[in-house]
XYZ file of C-alpha atoms in Angstrom:
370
model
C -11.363 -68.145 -18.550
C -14.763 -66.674 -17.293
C -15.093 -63.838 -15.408
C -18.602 -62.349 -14.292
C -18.748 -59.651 -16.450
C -18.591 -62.351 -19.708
C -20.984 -64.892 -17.744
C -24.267 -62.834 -17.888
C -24.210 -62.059 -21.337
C -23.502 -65.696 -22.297
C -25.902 -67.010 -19.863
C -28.520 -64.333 -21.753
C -27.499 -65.695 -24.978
C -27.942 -69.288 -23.650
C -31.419 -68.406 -22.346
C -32.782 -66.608 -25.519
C -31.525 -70.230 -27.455
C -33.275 -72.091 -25.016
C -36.717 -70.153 -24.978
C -36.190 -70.035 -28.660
C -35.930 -74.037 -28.792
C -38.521 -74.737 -26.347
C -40.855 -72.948 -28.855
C -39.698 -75.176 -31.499
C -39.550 -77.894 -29.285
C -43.587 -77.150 -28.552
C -44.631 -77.161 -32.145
C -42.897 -79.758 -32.469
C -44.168 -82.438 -29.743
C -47.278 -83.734 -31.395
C -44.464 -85.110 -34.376
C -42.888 -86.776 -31.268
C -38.954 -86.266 -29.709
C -37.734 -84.721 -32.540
C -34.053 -82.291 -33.015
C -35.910 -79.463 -31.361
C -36.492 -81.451 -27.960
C -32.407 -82.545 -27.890
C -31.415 -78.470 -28.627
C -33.439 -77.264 -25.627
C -32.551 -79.777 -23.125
C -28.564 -79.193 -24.229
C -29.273 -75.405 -24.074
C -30.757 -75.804 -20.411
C -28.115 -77.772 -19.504
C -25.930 -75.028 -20.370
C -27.873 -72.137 -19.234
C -27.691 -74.084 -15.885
C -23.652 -74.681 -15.959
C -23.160 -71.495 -16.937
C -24.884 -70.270 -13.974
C -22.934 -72.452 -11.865
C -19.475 -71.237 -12.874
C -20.746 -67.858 -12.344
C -21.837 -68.382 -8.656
C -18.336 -70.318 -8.294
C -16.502 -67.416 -10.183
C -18.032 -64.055 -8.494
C -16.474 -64.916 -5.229
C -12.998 -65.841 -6.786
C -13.162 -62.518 -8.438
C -14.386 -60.017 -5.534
C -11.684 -61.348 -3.708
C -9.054 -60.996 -6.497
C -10.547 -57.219 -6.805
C -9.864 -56.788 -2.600
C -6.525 -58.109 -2.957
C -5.495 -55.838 -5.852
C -6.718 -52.783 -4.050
C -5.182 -53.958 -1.085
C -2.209 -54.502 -2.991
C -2.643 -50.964 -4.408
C -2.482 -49.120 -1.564
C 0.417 -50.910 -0.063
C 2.124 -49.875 -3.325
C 1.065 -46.234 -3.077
C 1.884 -46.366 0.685
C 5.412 -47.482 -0.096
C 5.941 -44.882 -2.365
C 4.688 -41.713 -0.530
C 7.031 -43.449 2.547
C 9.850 -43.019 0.121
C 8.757 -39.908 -1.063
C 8.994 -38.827 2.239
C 12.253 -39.999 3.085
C 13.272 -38.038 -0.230
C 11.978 -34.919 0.621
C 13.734 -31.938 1.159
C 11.637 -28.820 1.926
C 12.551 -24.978 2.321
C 10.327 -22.489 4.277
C 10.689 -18.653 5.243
C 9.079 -18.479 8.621
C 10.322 -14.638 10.034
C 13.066 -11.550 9.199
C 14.914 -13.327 11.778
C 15.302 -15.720 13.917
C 17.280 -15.636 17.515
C 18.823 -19.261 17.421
C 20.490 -19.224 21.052
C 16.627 -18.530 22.618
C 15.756 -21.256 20.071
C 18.484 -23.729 20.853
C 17.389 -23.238 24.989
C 13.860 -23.483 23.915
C 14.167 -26.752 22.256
C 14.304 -28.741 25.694
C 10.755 -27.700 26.506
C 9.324 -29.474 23.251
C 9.882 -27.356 20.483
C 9.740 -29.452 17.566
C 8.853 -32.394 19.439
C 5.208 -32.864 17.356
C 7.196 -34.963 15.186
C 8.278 -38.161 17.612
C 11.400 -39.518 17.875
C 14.898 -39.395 20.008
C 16.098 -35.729 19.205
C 19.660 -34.280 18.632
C 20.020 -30.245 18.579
C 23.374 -28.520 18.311
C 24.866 -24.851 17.277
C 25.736 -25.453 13.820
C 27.423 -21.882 12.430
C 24.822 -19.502 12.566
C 21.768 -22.143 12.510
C 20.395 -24.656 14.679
C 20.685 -27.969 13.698
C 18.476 -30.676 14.841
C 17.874 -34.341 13.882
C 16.128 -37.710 14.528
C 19.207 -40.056 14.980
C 16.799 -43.214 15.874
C 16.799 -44.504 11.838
C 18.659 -45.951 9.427
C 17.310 -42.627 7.087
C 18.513 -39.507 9.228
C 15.706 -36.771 9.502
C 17.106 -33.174 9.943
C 15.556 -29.504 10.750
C 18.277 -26.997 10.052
C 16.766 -23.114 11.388
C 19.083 -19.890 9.953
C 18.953 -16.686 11.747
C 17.583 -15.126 8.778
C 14.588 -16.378 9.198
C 14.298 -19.725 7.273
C 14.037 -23.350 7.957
C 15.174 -26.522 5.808
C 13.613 -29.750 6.622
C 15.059 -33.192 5.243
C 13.317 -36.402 5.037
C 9.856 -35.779 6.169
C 5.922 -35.785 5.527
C 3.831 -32.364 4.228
C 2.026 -32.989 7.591
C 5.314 -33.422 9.741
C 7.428 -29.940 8.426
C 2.983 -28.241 9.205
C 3.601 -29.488 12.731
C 7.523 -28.759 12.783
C 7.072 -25.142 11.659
C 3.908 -24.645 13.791
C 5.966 -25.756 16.585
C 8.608 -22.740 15.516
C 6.402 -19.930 15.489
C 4.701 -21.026 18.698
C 7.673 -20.970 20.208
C 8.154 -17.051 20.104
C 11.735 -16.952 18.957
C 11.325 -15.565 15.254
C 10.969 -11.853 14.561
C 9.493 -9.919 12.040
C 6.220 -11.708 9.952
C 6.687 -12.750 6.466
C 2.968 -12.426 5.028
C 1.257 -15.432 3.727
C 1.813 -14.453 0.213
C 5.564 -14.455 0.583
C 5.253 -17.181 2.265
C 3.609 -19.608 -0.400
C 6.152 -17.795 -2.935
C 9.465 -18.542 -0.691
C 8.004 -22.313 0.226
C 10.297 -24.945 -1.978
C 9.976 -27.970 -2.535
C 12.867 -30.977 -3.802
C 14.014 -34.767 -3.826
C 17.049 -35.593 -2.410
C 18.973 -39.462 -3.635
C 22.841 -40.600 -1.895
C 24.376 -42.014 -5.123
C 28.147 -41.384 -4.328
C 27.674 -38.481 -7.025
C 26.596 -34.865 -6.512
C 24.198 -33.515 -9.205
C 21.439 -30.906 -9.110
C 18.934 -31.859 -11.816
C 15.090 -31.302 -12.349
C 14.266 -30.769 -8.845
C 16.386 -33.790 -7.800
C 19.433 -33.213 -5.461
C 22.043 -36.148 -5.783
C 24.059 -36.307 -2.584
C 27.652 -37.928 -2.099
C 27.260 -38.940 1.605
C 24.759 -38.516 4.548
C 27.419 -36.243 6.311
C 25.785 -33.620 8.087
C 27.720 -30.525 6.738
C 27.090 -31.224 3.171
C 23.257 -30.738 3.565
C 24.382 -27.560 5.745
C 25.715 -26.548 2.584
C 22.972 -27.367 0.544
C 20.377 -26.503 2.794
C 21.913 -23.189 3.424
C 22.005 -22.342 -0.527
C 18.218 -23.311 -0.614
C 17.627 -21.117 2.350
C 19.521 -18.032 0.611
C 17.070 -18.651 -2.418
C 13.883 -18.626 -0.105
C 15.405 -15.449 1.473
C 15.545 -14.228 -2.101
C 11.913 -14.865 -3.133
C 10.544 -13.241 0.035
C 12.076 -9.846 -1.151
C 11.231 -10.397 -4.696
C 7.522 -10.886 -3.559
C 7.892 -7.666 -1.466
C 9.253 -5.844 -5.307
C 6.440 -7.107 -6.792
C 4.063 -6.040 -4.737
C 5.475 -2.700 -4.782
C 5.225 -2.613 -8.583
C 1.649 -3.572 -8.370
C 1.339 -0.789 -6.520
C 2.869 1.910 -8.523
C 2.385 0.482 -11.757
C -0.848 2.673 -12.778
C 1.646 5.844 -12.041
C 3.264 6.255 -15.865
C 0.054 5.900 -17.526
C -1.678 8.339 -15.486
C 1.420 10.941 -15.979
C 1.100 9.967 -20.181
C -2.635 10.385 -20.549
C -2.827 13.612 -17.910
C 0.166 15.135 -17.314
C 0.315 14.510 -13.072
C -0.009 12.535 -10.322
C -3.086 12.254 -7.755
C -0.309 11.304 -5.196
C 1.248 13.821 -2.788
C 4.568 14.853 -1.513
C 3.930 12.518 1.328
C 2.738 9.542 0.013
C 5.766 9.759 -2.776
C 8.579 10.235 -0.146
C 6.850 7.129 1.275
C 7.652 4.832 -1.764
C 10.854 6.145 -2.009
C 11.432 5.104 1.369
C 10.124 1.925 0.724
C 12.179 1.204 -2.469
C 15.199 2.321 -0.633
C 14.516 0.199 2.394
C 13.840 -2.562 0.437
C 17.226 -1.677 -1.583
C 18.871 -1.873 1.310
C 17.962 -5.432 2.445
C 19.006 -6.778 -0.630
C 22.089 -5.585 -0.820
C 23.339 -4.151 2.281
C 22.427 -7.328 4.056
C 25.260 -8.817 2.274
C 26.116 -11.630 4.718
C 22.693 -13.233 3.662
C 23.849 -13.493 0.271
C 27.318 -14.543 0.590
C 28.790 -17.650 1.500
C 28.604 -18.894 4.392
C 31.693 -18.484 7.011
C 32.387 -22.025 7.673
C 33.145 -22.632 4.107
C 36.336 -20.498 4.862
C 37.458 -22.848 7.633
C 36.332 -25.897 5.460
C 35.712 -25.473 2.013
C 35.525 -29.466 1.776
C 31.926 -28.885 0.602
C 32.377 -25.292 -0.920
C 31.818 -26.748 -4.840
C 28.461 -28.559 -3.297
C 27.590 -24.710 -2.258
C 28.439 -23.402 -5.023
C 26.516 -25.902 -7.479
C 23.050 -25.430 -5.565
C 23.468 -21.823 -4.994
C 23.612 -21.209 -9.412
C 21.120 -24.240 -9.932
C 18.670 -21.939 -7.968
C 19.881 -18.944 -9.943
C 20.504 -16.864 -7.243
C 23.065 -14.307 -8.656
C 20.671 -13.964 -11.649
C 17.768 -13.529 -9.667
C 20.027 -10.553 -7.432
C 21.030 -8.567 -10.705
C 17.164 -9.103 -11.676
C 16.010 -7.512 -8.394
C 17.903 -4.750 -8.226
C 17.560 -4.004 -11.667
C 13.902 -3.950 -11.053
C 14.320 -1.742 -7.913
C 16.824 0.979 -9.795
C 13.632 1.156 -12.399
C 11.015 1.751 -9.566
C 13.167 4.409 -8.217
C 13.989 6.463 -11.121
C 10.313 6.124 -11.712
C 9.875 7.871 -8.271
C 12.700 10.617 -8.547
C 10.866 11.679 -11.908
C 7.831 12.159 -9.680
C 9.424 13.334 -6.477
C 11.086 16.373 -9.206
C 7.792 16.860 -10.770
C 6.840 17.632 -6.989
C 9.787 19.595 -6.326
C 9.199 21.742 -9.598
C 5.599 22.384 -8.840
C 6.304 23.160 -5.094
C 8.893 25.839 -6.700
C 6.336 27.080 -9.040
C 3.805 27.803 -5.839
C 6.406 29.703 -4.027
C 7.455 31.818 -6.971
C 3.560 32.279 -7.545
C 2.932 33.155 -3.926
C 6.227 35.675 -4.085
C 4.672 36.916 -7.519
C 1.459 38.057 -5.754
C 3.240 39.200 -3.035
C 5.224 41.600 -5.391
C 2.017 42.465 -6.957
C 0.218 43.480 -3.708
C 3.556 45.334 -2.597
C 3.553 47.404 -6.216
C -0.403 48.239 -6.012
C 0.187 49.470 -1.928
C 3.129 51.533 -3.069
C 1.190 52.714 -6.436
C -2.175 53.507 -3.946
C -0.123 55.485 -1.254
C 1.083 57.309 -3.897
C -1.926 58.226 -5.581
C -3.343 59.390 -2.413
C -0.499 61.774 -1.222
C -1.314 63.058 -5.099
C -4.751 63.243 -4.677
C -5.198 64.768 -1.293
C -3.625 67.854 0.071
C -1.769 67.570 3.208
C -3.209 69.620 5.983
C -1.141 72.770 7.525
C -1.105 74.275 10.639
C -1.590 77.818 11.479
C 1.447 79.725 13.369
């Protein structure tokens, strides 16, 4: 078989023989037809059918070259469709999110970027809405606290989707960009009859509707989770500096203020974790139906969630200690100003008393005549 790329060099080679025996050919023609004539014209002929199957062969093999890439990117096309249909993604969008406005809110186009024939429905506390026109359901489920699960479509579909959310003015509080890259999750999703969590993969039993609930709100409880551990850590950053200052001089440039500030913070931030509670526990259909309670369950410790609690507040009962150490460093030196300031005081009360009486020493008291 020739291909292009092996034709010109053999068609080079063929030339070089056949200027080669043309030379010999030429000192040779005064001796008559000789060998040297017959091995240039068999090298032209050659040269010249070489050429030919070249010209014949460079079209064959541009348009085997179109047809693979064509090929190609049918293949890569398919795949990123099923990739897509696959995909399950988590996002924190707000602190909250008031799903009756957003279930109302819906009929004016919310979510309707992506196109499709809608279904949206009260589903617990979330609102649960699908594309029911495919054999591969699509499905947007939106907590009140604030985060949103997407199944079975593109990066650029849950942009728009999401967009749509926020533009609709239904989710309070902000979640800053940095917590929200750190919350955003991303997984693949197969129906196998089986259910399995493994490397990123979540193997589903059926298409029902309340077993990704029950997924999707274990995955949302997670994102929840690495929103406040985004908040710790930025607090850490912040405070961080504070023990090697107090080792290498002995205090603090922060004041009284600014301490009872981070306190505040750490509390506050304490607080969500763990007074929040209903966040963090199961959710209250599973008491009324705890068909899919072990599917819960499984996706709630694949994402370490109970580990990743104990690790946060762990974290927070360290930053706080660290700030009650300063907070009585304050305290102590505040004391030590008032018993300084009631030291002087005593001072410039003894050297008064010590003065007047010097004085009544010193000078005599005037009398009056009778």
């Amino acid at each position: 078989e020739f291909s292009p790329s092996s034709v010109a060099p053999m068609a080079r080679r063929r030339l070089w023989l056949l200027g080669l025996a043309s030379s010999t050919g030429a000192l040779q023609a005064p001796l008559g037809r000789g060998s040297g004539w017959r091995v240039a014209k068999a090298a032209s002929l050659e040269a010249r059918g070489l050429a030919t199957a070249a010209s014949r062969l460079a079209p064959n093999a541009t348009a085997m070259a179109v047809n693979k890439k064509g090929e190609e990117s049918r293949r890569l096309k398919r795949v990123q469709q099923e990739d897509d249909e696959s995909r399950v993604s988590v996002y924190a969008v707000g602190e909250e999110v008031d799903c009756e406005a957003l279930l109302a809110a819906l009929d004016d186009g919310l979510v309707r970027r992506v196109a499709g024939v809608w279904e949206d429905a009260m589903l617990e506390d979330a609102v649960h809405s699908s594309i029911v026109s495919e054999a591969t359901r699509r499905e947007v489920f939106v907590f009140e606290f604030g985060c949103v699960v997407l199944w079975g479509f593109s990066r650029r579909q849950e942009r728009e989707i999401v967009g749509g959310l926020l533009a609709a003015d239904k989710v309070q509080g902000t979640v800053l960009a940095a917590e929200r890259v750190e919350a955003h999750d991303t997984f693949r999703y197969v129906v196998d009859g089986s259910f399995g969590c493994k490397r990123d993969v979540v193997r589903l039993q059926t298409e029902d509707i309340l077993e990704k609930f029950s997924v999707a709100y274990a995955m949302a409880q997670s994102a929840r989770l690495f929103v406040w551990e985004a908040r710790v850590s930025a607090t850490i950053n912040e405070i961080q500096d504070i023990p090697k200052r107090l080792a290498e001089t002995g205090r603090t440039e922060l004041d009284e203020n600014e301490i009872s500030m981070m306190i505040g913070k750490v509390f506050l931030e304490r607080a969500q974790v763990n007074l929040a509670s209903d966040i963090l526990d199961s959710p209250d259909f599973l008491w009324e139906d705890d068909l899919h309670e072990p599917q819960y369950r499984r996706v709630y410790e694949w994402l370490d969630v109970p580990d990743r609690v104990t690790l946060l507040n762990q974290r927070l009962d360290v930053m706080k200690d660290l700030l009650d150490v300063l907070n009585t460093q304050l305290t102590n030196n505040h004391s030590s100003r008032l018993e300084l300031i009631v030291i002087v005081l005593i001072a410039v009360e003894i050297f008064v008393t010590i003065a007047t009486f010097a004085l009544d020493r010193l000078l005599p008291v005037p009398t009056r005549g009778l």
